[in-house]
Amino acid sequence: MGWAALVTSVLATLLAWVSVVVTPWAMRRAVSAYDYDNIYTFPLVTLGTVLVLDVLGLILGLVGVRRPTGKVLSGAAIGIAATGIVGILIYVIGTGTIMPRFA
């Protein structure tokens, strides 16, 4: 259980990093094609997936802590997943207040 939680949390972290790097390119591509309806599609899908993986890693970590083995891996997964969830919330709030809204 600890390994599953850790792998899930690390995958979520890697996907979050890729999302943050690729999002500006995806937005520029949508704007250059005058596709204003799909500007936020890529970050919405990737960060939504990251949030689901982080919550899954957190739940698996919490279940793994209650088991007799794998407590260290589960604890690391809980820390990584919780940090990921807080990071996504800060990123979304910061981006939502800085970036202009398209109606």
PDB file of C-alpha atoms in Angstrom:
ATOM      1  CA  MET A   1       0.000   0.000   0.000  1.00  0.00           C
ATOM      2  CA  GLY A   2       2.889   2.335   0.801  1.00  0.00           C
ATOM      3  CA  TRP A   3       4.490   1.810  -2.602  1.00  0.00           C
ATOM      4  CA  ALA A   4       1.214   2.416  -4.424  1.00  0.00           C
ATOM      5  CA  ALA A   5       0.651   5.624  -2.499  1.00  0.00           C
ATOM      6  CA  LEU A   6       4.186   6.839  -3.132  1.00  0.00           C
ATOM      7  CA  VAL A   7       4.092   6.036  -6.849  1.00  0.00           C
ATOM      8  CA  THR A   8       0.723   7.752  -7.226  1.00  0.00           C
ATOM      9  CA  SER A   9       1.942  10.867  -5.414  1.00  0.00           C
ATOM     10  CA  VAL A  10       5.174  11.062  -7.413  1.00  0.00           C
ATOM     11  CA  LEU A  11       3.259  10.598 -10.692  1.00  0.00           C
ATOM     12  CA  ALA A  12       0.958  13.438  -9.695  1.00  0.00           C
ATOM     13  CA  THR A  13       3.951  15.657  -8.933  1.00  0.00           C
ATOM     14  CA  LEU A  14       5.610  14.900 -12.277  1.00  0.00           C
ATOM     15  CA  LEU A  15       2.373  15.533 -14.173  1.00  0.00           C
ATOM     16  CA  ALA A  16       1.947  18.839 -12.332  1.00  0.00           C
ATOM     17  CA  TRP A  17       5.432  19.945 -13.361  1.00  0.00           C
ATOM     18  CA  VAL A  18       4.770  18.989 -16.985  1.00  0.00           C
ATOM     19  CA  SER A  19       1.438  20.798 -16.885  1.00  0.00           C
ATOM     20  CA  VAL A  20       2.924  24.019 -15.555  1.00  0.00           C
ATOM     21  CA  VAL A  21       5.656  23.976 -18.218  1.00  0.00           C
ATOM     22  CA  VAL A  22       3.426  23.056 -21.178  1.00  0.00           C
ATOM     23  CA  THR A  23       0.387  25.207 -20.289  1.00  0.00           C
ATOM     24  CA  PRO A  24       1.802  28.496 -21.697  1.00  0.00           C
ATOM     25  CA  TRP A  25       2.624  26.767 -24.994  1.00  0.00           C
ATOM     26  CA  ALA A  26      -0.859  25.273 -25.214  1.00  0.00           C
ATOM     27  CA  MET A  27      -2.435  28.653 -24.465  1.00  0.00           C
ATOM     28  CA  ARG A  28      -0.315  30.433 -27.070  1.00  0.00           C
ATOM     29  CA  ARG A  29      -1.268  27.804 -29.633  1.00  0.00           C
ATOM     30  CA  ALA A  30      -4.983  28.234 -28.872  1.00  0.00           C
ATOM     31  CA  VAL A  31      -4.728  32.036 -29.082  1.00  0.00           C
ATOM     32  CA  SER A  32      -2.790  31.946 -32.362  1.00  0.00           C
ATOM     33  CA  ALA A  33      -5.542  29.752 -33.824  1.00  0.00           C
ATOM     34  CA  TYR A  34      -8.210  32.162 -32.476  1.00  0.00           C
ATOM     35  CA  ASP A  35      -9.590  29.273 -30.428  1.00  0.00           C
ATOM     36  CA  TYR A  36     -10.488  31.262 -27.327  1.00  0.00           C
ATOM     37  CA  ASP A  37     -12.965  28.626 -26.131  1.00  0.00           C
ATOM     38  CA  ASN A  38     -10.167  26.111 -25.530  1.00  0.00           C
ATOM     39  CA  ILE A  39      -7.536  28.275 -23.828  1.00  0.00           C
ATOM     40  CA  TYR A  40      -8.077  26.709 -20.426  1.00  0.00           C
ATOM     41  CA  THR A  41      -8.801  23.159 -21.632  1.00  0.00           C
ATOM     42  CA  PHE A  42      -5.271  21.772 -21.231  1.00  0.00           C
ATOM     43  CA  PRO A  43      -4.605  23.152 -17.741  1.00  0.00           C
ATOM     44  CA  LEU A  44      -8.092  22.158 -16.606  1.00  0.00           C
ATOM     45  CA  VAL A  45      -7.641  18.561 -17.740  1.00  0.00           C
ATOM     46  CA  THR A  46      -4.072  18.119 -16.499  1.00  0.00           C
ATOM     47  CA  LEU A  47      -4.509  19.863 -13.162  1.00  0.00           C
ATOM     48  CA  GLY A  48      -7.790  18.022 -12.617  1.00  0.00           C
ATOM     49  CA  THR A  49      -5.957  14.744 -13.220  1.00  0.00           C
ATOM     50  CA  VAL A  50      -3.192  15.834 -10.862  1.00  0.00           C
ATOM     51  CA  LEU A  51      -5.725  16.699  -8.188  1.00  0.00           C
ATOM     52  CA  VAL A  52      -7.384  13.285  -8.530  1.00  0.00           C
ATOM     53  CA  LEU A  53      -3.989  11.526  -8.331  1.00  0.00           C
ATOM     54  CA  ASP A  54      -3.003  13.588  -5.298  1.00  0.00           C
ATOM     55  CA  VAL A  55      -6.239  12.764  -3.489  1.00  0.00           C
ATOM     56  CA  LEU A  56      -5.785   9.089  -4.399  1.00  0.00           C
ATOM     57  CA  GLY A  57      -2.198   9.182  -3.116  1.00  0.00           C
ATOM     58  CA  LEU A  58      -3.371  10.833   0.088  1.00  0.00           C
ATOM     59  CA  ILE A  59      -6.092   8.230   0.645  1.00  0.00           C
ATOM     60  CA  LEU A  60      -3.737   5.335  -0.132  1.00  0.00           C
ATOM     61  CA  GLY A  61      -1.162   6.849   2.199  1.00  0.00           C
ATOM     62  CA  LEU A  62      -3.672   7.171   5.007  1.00  0.00           C
ATOM     63  CA  VAL A  63      -4.745   3.558   4.503  1.00  0.00           C
ATOM     64  CA  GLY A  64      -1.100   2.463   4.367  1.00  0.00           C
ATOM     65  CA  VAL A  65      -0.257   4.178   7.653  1.00  0.00           C
ATOM     66  CA  ARG A  66      -2.802   1.978   9.414  1.00  0.00           C
ATOM     67  CA  ARG A  67      -1.095  -1.188   8.133  1.00  0.00           C
ATOM     68  CA  PRO A  68       1.771  -2.786  10.090  1.00  0.00           C
ATOM     69  CA  THR A  69       4.378  -2.313   7.297  1.00  0.00           C
ATOM     70  CA  GLY A  70       5.236   0.500   4.894  1.00  0.00           C
ATOM     71  CA  LYS A  71       4.610   3.349   7.293  1.00  0.00           C
ATOM     72  CA  VAL A  72       7.573   5.407   6.059  1.00  0.00           C
ATOM     73  CA  LEU A  73       6.534   5.148   2.405  1.00  0.00           C
ATOM     74  CA  SER A  74       2.946   5.963   3.311  1.00  0.00           C
ATOM     75  CA  GLY A  75       4.072   8.966   5.344  1.00  0.00           C
ATOM     76  CA  ALA A  76       6.176  10.237   2.458  1.00  0.00           C
ATOM     77  CA  ALA A  77       3.220   9.778   0.112  1.00  0.00           C
ATOM     78  CA  ILE A  78       0.959  11.705   2.480  1.00  0.00           C
ATOM     79  CA  GLY A  79       3.444  14.574   2.590  1.00  0.00           C
ATOM     80  CA  ILE A  80       3.922  14.683  -1.175  1.00  0.00           C
ATOM     81  CA  ALA A  81       0.186  14.433  -1.906  1.00  0.00           C
ATOM     82  CA  ALA A  82      -0.798  17.065   0.669  1.00  0.00           C
ATOM     83  CA  THR A  83       1.857  19.431  -0.642  1.00  0.00           C
ATOM     84  CA  GLY A  84       0.617  18.794  -4.187  1.00  0.00           C
ATOM     85  CA  ILE A  85      -2.969  19.602  -3.258  1.00  0.00           C
ATOM     86  CA  VAL A  86      -1.931  22.850  -1.551  1.00  0.00           C
ATOM     87  CA  GLY A  87       0.286  23.716  -4.530  1.00  0.00           C
ATOM     88  CA  ILE A  88      -2.533  23.208  -7.012  1.00  0.00           C
ATOM     89  CA  LEU A  89      -4.873  25.362  -4.937  1.00  0.00           C
ATOM     90  CA  ILE A  90      -2.280  28.167  -4.736  1.00  0.00           C
ATOM     91  CA  TYR A  91      -1.568  27.890  -8.479  1.00  0.00           C
ATOM     92  CA  VAL A  92      -5.255  27.980  -9.438  1.00  0.00           C
ATOM     93  CA  ILE A  93      -6.050  30.892  -7.121  1.00  0.00           C
ATOM     94  CA  GLY A  94      -2.984  32.850  -8.255  1.00  0.00           C
ATOM     95  CA  THR A  95      -3.627  32.191 -11.913  1.00  0.00           C
ATOM     96  CA  GLY A  96      -7.311  32.992 -11.581  1.00  0.00           C
ATOM     97  CA  THR A  97      -6.635  36.399 -10.051  1.00  0.00           C
ATOM     98  CA  ILE A  98      -3.753  37.348 -12.342  1.00  0.00           C
ATOM     99  CA  MET A  99      -4.884  36.086 -15.725  1.00  0.00           C
ATOM    100  CA  PRO A 100      -7.712  37.919 -17.442  1.00  0.00           C
ATOM    101  CA  ARG A 101     -11.059  36.225 -17.699  1.00  0.00           C
ATOM    102  CA  PHE A 102     -12.584  35.596 -21.090  1.00  0.00           C
ATOM    103  CA  ALA A 103     -16.350  35.776 -21.272  1.00  0.00           C
TER     104      ALA A 103
END
